[in-house]
XYZ file of C-alpha atoms in Angstrom:
381
model
C 30.896 14.016 42.721
C 31.899 14.502 39.113
C 34.374 17.572 38.442
C 34.403 19.007 35.011
C 36.288 17.430 32.275
C 39.851 18.962 31.401
C 38.388 20.143 28.150
C 36.035 22.590 30.140
C 38.772 24.039 31.795
C 36.635 25.803 34.272
C 38.429 24.820 37.647
C 41.997 24.297 39.156
C 42.430 22.826 42.289
C 42.948 25.529 45.258
C 42.272 25.866 49.040
C 40.914 28.806 51.176
C 38.261 30.146 53.512
C 35.171 32.140 52.799
C 34.352 34.984 55.114
C 31.251 36.463 53.675
C 31.203 40.174 52.700
C 29.129 42.238 55.550
C 29.904 39.790 58.405
C 26.301 38.722 58.283
C 26.898 34.954 57.569
C 28.178 32.995 60.710
C 29.071 29.529 58.742
C 32.727 30.079 57.731
C 34.731 26.908 56.541
C 37.909 26.265 54.787
C 36.720 25.102 51.459
C 38.303 23.322 48.390
C 38.094 26.147 46.038
C 38.664 26.634 42.076
C 39.470 29.146 39.839
C 37.130 29.928 36.842
C 38.800 30.097 33.695
C 36.139 29.781 31.164
C 34.441 32.708 28.943
C 32.333 34.132 31.711
C 32.507 37.667 32.081
C 32.352 37.610 36.355
C 35.844 36.357 37.383
C 37.384 37.366 40.676
C 40.380 35.824 42.153
C 40.106 31.991 43.429
C 36.570 32.198 43.778
C 33.826 31.946 41.211
C 31.640 35.267 41.023
C 28.567 33.689 39.413
C 27.616 29.848 39.666
C 24.345 28.518 37.806
C 22.485 25.911 39.938
C 20.268 23.374 38.256
C 17.973 21.975 41.260
C 16.559 18.581 40.341
C 15.800 15.381 41.779
C 13.763 14.323 44.959
C 13.047 16.749 47.852
C 10.851 16.690 50.792
C 7.653 16.677 48.863
C 8.201 15.603 45.022
C 10.089 12.795 43.083
C 11.885 13.009 40.091
C 9.014 11.224 37.520
C 8.163 14.599 35.666
C 11.770 15.305 35.056
C 12.496 12.098 33.377
C 9.590 12.571 30.665
C 10.440 12.638 27.310
C 10.619 16.299 25.907
C 11.736 16.840 22.759
C 14.670 14.640 21.800
C 15.531 14.017 25.536
C 14.077 14.362 28.749
C 12.709 17.389 30.816
C 15.999 17.412 32.641
C 18.027 16.985 29.622
C 16.492 19.607 27.613
C 16.657 21.861 30.549
C 20.774 21.349 30.692
C 20.900 21.852 26.928
C 19.229 25.188 27.043
C 21.514 26.518 29.606
C 24.510 25.216 27.742
C 26.526 28.203 26.614
C 25.559 30.246 29.541
C 28.491 32.894 29.566
C 28.445 34.382 33.110
C 29.892 31.181 35.008
C 29.936 27.596 34.845
C 26.757 25.299 35.453
C 26.232 22.658 38.459
C 23.393 20.038 39.050
C 22.283 19.770 42.529
C 20.416 16.532 43.225
C 19.588 14.316 45.939
C 21.852 11.262 47.245
C 18.807 8.944 46.767
C 19.590 6.136 44.209
C 16.647 6.980 42.365
C 18.512 10.001 41.152
C 21.185 8.032 39.700
C 19.580 8.613 36.263
C 19.802 12.329 36.543
C 23.305 11.895 37.248
C 24.138 10.159 34.411
C 22.240 12.810 32.174
C 24.234 15.361 33.599
C 27.308 13.121 33.128
C 26.740 12.863 29.467
C 26.854 16.758 29.213
C 29.747 16.667 31.360
C 28.225 18.830 34.174
C 29.288 18.445 37.568
C 26.953 16.942 39.905
C 26.492 17.703 43.961
C 24.542 15.176 45.781
C 23.261 15.900 49.230
C 20.163 14.527 51.331
C 16.600 14.764 49.846
C 15.227 16.064 53.180
C 16.813 19.647 53.220
C 17.043 21.813 50.041
C 18.762 24.650 51.733
C 21.371 22.280 53.176
C 21.985 21.092 49.438
C 22.984 24.345 48.434
C 25.341 24.819 51.259
C 27.118 21.857 49.627
C 27.401 23.289 46.316
C 28.991 26.379 47.714
C 31.356 24.198 49.517
C 32.154 22.514 46.561
C 32.019 25.501 44.201
C 32.525 28.517 46.270
C 31.160 31.581 44.446
C 29.949 34.999 45.543
C 26.535 34.475 43.521
C 24.224 31.537 42.807
C 21.944 31.369 40.143
C 18.915 28.987 41.064
C 16.674 27.256 38.419
C 14.686 24.337 38.629
C 13.144 21.565 36.542
C 9.882 23.162 36.845
C 11.226 25.660 34.012
C 11.769 23.237 31.080
C 11.948 26.385 28.716
C 14.581 28.314 30.727
C 16.532 30.760 28.882
C 20.224 31.250 29.171
C 20.091 34.564 27.576
C 17.192 35.481 30.255
C 19.319 34.088 33.055
C 22.209 36.445 31.951
C 19.699 39.722 31.848
C 18.902 38.937 35.436
C 22.377 38.419 36.504
C 23.227 41.303 35.036
C 20.627 43.496 36.893
C 21.367 41.752 40.126
C 25.066 42.614 39.911
C 24.629 46.228 38.702
C 22.005 46.829 41.209
C 24.106 45.551 44.370
C 20.998 43.305 45.316
C 21.643 40.524 47.646
C 18.662 38.685 45.977
C 17.214 39.251 42.290
C 14.249 37.559 40.688
C 11.552 37.936 38.081
C 9.167 36.212 40.420
C 8.810 38.838 42.859
C 6.820 40.669 40.615
C 5.599 38.262 37.935
C 5.461 39.337 34.414
C 7.379 36.721 32.712
C 5.733 33.017 31.944
C 5.456 30.625 34.647
C 8.149 28.395 33.702
C 10.799 30.875 33.310
C 11.635 31.255 37.061
C 15.179 32.676 37.982
C 16.711 33.531 41.003
C 20.153 35.082 41.976
C 21.416 35.458 45.305
C 24.531 36.359 47.336
C 26.178 33.289 48.816
C 26.647 34.978 52.194
C 22.640 35.735 52.034
C 21.929 32.064 51.400
C 24.287 30.941 54.392
C 22.725 33.221 56.591
C 19.655 31.460 55.562
C 21.076 28.101 56.110
C 21.938 29.268 59.769
C 18.877 30.836 60.700
C 16.065 29.326 58.702
C 14.032 27.171 61.137
C 10.631 26.597 59.163
C 10.113 24.007 57.035
C 8.835 26.226 54.332
C 11.568 28.771 54.390
C 14.419 25.298 54.235
C 12.498 23.736 51.388
C 12.004 27.294 49.494
C 16.126 28.074 49.562
C 15.769 31.545 49.374
C 12.518 32.277 50.814
C 14.217 33.380 54.462
C 15.826 36.362 52.323
C 12.744 37.242 50.517
C 10.636 37.710 53.648
C 13.102 40.020 55.222
C 13.355 42.806 52.684
C 14.581 45.151 55.861
C 17.574 43.033 56.296
C 18.498 42.044 52.434
C 18.302 44.231 49.298
C 15.655 42.654 47.030
C 15.547 43.438 43.055
C 12.514 42.583 40.986
C 13.118 42.052 37.234
C 10.146 42.531 34.920
C 9.290 41.568 31.392
C 8.849 44.209 28.816
C 5.189 43.194 28.484
C 2.637 41.105 30.719
C 3.115 37.703 29.960
C 2.090 35.594 33.013
C -0.927 34.171 31.436
C 1.155 31.612 29.408
C 1.838 28.613 31.394
C 5.161 27.133 30.592
C 5.813 25.023 33.779
C 7.019 21.518 33.985
C 3.631 19.637 34.826
C 2.096 17.215 32.347
C -0.646 19.331 30.930
C 1.613 22.158 30.470
C 4.484 19.997 28.728
C 1.744 18.824 25.845
C 0.960 22.421 25.428
C 4.663 23.429 25.480
C 5.363 20.546 22.964
C 2.590 21.985 20.781
C 3.657 25.295 20.879
C 7.271 24.415 19.903
C 5.860 22.567 16.698
C 3.990 25.418 15.788
C 7.257 27.771 15.760
C 9.563 25.425 13.612
C 10.158 22.519 15.920
C 13.321 23.951 17.673
C 13.561 23.108 21.471
C 16.445 25.566 21.595
C 14.213 28.540 20.703
C 14.357 31.798 22.852
C 11.382 32.256 25.009
C 10.470 35.311 23.497
C 10.167 33.853 20.061
C 7.653 31.370 21.271
C 5.136 34.190 22.437
C 3.755 34.701 19.155
C 2.648 30.998 18.859
C 1.070 30.749 22.007
C -2.570 31.861 22.824
C -3.498 31.515 26.553
C -7.368 31.297 27.155
C -8.447 34.313 29.044
C -12.461 34.515 29.887
C -13.692 38.144 28.784
C -15.339 38.460 31.921
C -12.480 37.423 34.304
C -10.977 39.918 36.749
C -7.414 40.050 36.334
C -4.317 41.320 38.047
C -1.536 42.867 36.166
C 1.699 44.168 37.845
C 1.274 47.882 38.144
C 2.903 50.243 35.774
C 2.601 53.829 34.459
C -0.826 52.636 32.829
C -2.216 52.066 36.369
C -0.427 55.431 37.847
C -2.199 57.667 34.749
C -5.672 56.564 36.414
C -5.021 56.498 39.954
C -7.036 60.059 40.353
C -10.127 58.043 38.943
C -10.059 55.298 41.838
C -11.480 56.745 44.947
C -12.983 53.928 46.764
C -10.345 52.856 49.145
C -9.504 49.483 51.181
C -7.025 49.985 54.193
C -4.485 52.645 53.338
C -2.916 52.853 49.951
C 0.341 54.241 50.004
C 1.207 57.547 48.541
C 3.049 57.612 46.157
C 1.876 54.289 44.922
C 4.803 51.911 44.329
C 5.921 50.519 40.908
C 8.329 48.070 40.730
C 9.132 47.683 44.376
C 10.308 44.014 45.185
C 8.718 44.437 48.813
C 5.369 45.340 47.488
C 2.842 43.384 45.154
C 1.470 46.331 43.283
C -1.094 45.302 40.857
C -3.705 47.135 38.534
C -7.067 45.138 38.722
C -8.686 44.680 34.972
C -12.104 43.780 34.048
C -11.834 43.410 30.424
C -9.961 46.416 29.020
C -11.111 48.724 31.674
C -9.083 49.439 34.818
C -11.175 49.150 37.974
C -8.908 49.070 40.792
C -5.223 49.263 42.378
C -3.929 46.823 44.938
C -0.840 46.639 46.838
C 0.183 44.134 49.290
C 3.316 45.537 51.248
C 5.390 42.704 52.809
C 7.488 42.727 55.834
C 8.806 39.455 57.733
C 6.168 37.173 56.100
C 2.934 39.349 56.648
C 1.296 40.781 53.596
C -0.695 44.122 54.384
C -3.094 44.896 51.759
C -4.560 48.332 50.614
C -6.396 49.196 47.491
C -8.319 51.855 45.412
C -11.375 51.004 43.202
C -13.537 52.689 40.737
C -16.759 53.987 42.411
C -19.867 52.408 41.471
C -18.457 49.041 40.034
C -20.294 45.814 40.087
C -20.416 44.560 43.567
C -19.238 41.091 42.532
C -15.786 42.560 41.174
C -14.397 43.676 44.473
C -14.711 39.738 45.992
C -13.293 38.537 42.339
C -10.276 40.917 42.852
C -9.313 39.459 46.368
C -9.862 36.218 45.077
C -7.518 36.903 42.370
C -5.118 38.018 45.194
C -5.363 35.011 47.130
C -4.654 32.918 44.071
C -1.253 34.703 43.615
C -0.396 34.787 47.353
C -0.875 31.335 47.664
C 1.878 30.648 45.092
C 4.079 33.328 46.656
C 6.933 32.361 49.306
C 7.227 36.079 50.395
C 4.008 36.031 52.098
C 2.912 33.744 55.003
C -0.488 35.748 55.845
C -2.138 38.724 54.850
C -3.977 41.494 56.527
C -6.162 44.363 56.221
C -5.572 47.080 58.959
C -3.552 45.077 61.189
C -6.673 42.198 61.234
C -5.336 38.853 59.871
C -7.933 37.843 57.226
C -5.561 35.016 55.150
C -3.521 32.624 56.326
C -1.488 31.049 53.282
C 1.049 28.434 55.120
C 0.201 26.170 57.822
C-alpha cells in the first residue's frame, strides 16, 4: 500500500484503538492511526473525520475493463480521480482488489499520489474494513467507477447534510433525483463495521452499505435530493453512456472538469410522450392528493415526502399527475400502497407498477415487494 507523499502532509504515524460510538459495532482493534493535517473542515484528534474512498477494480461479478477505457485525456478511472482532486473535507483513498489485473489502476493512482488499499476481490465489504484499518475515519464517503462525472462539490454538499443531520447513512440514491452516475454515499464507520460483522447474504456484502440501508429501525438514514428531477439523465460508466457523456462534454466546451449542474443544459434525454413516469414526490404531488381517490393497499396519511425509508413517487402521464405510490421499506421488505385518479386509462396503472419494478430492481434497499402482506415481487434471488 502506498502512503501519501510528504508534500501532501495528510498523515503522521500514530497508534490507538477505535471503539465505535454507541457500542453497536463488535469489531474493535488496535490500528495504525494518522492525523489529518490537510485543508479539510472536519478534523478530530488522531482519527480522520471524513475519508473519501474510490472503489475500483475487480469484485465478485465485474472486472476493470470499463474503468480503463479512454475518457478525455485519461482513462475513466483517471478522470474520476482528477474530478475528486481538491475535495476539501478529507483525503482520498483508492480501494481495489489484490489481483494482478488491478496493478494498472494502482499505477494510475500512484501517478496522482493517491494512496491505495488492496484487498481480496471476493468481499467488497471486507475491502472497506481494510480501508478503515489503514485509514481510521469516523465517516467514509463511497464513490465508485460507475460515476465518471462524480463531482467533488456535490460530494461535499452530501457530506455536509450527513454531518449536520447526525445520520448513520446518507446518500443521493435512496430517493433518486440526481442523474445516474453521480452516486454518493456517506456512512459512519461504526455502522459499516456492524455490517461487516453481521451481514451474511452475498448481496449485502457486495453492496457494502446494503445491510445498513435495509435496517432503518437500527440506523438513521438521510436522503439528499437534487433541486430538480434529473433522473432521466444517464451518466453512468457503461460504454453507451460514456459515448453520450463525451459528446455532452464536447457540446459544453470540452472540459472534463465541468461541474455536473453546468452540463444539464447540454443534455436532452429522450422521453416518450406516452410513457408513464415516476418522479420523487414533492409538494406538487401533495397539492393534488385529494384528486386521487382510487386506492391500492393502505396509503399512509400524511403522504411522506423525503422519507429515506419510503419510496414516494408521483405517477405522471405526460404532464398530468395520475397517481401517487409509496413503498415503505423495513428489513428489505417493501410494502406498496397508492392512490390513483379515478377513470384513468386501464393500461396506465399496470404501466405504473412496471415502472416501480424497474426502480426497485436497481434499489439495494428492497429485496421483495408486498401489497397487503402478500408477496407479489421478489427482486433478489
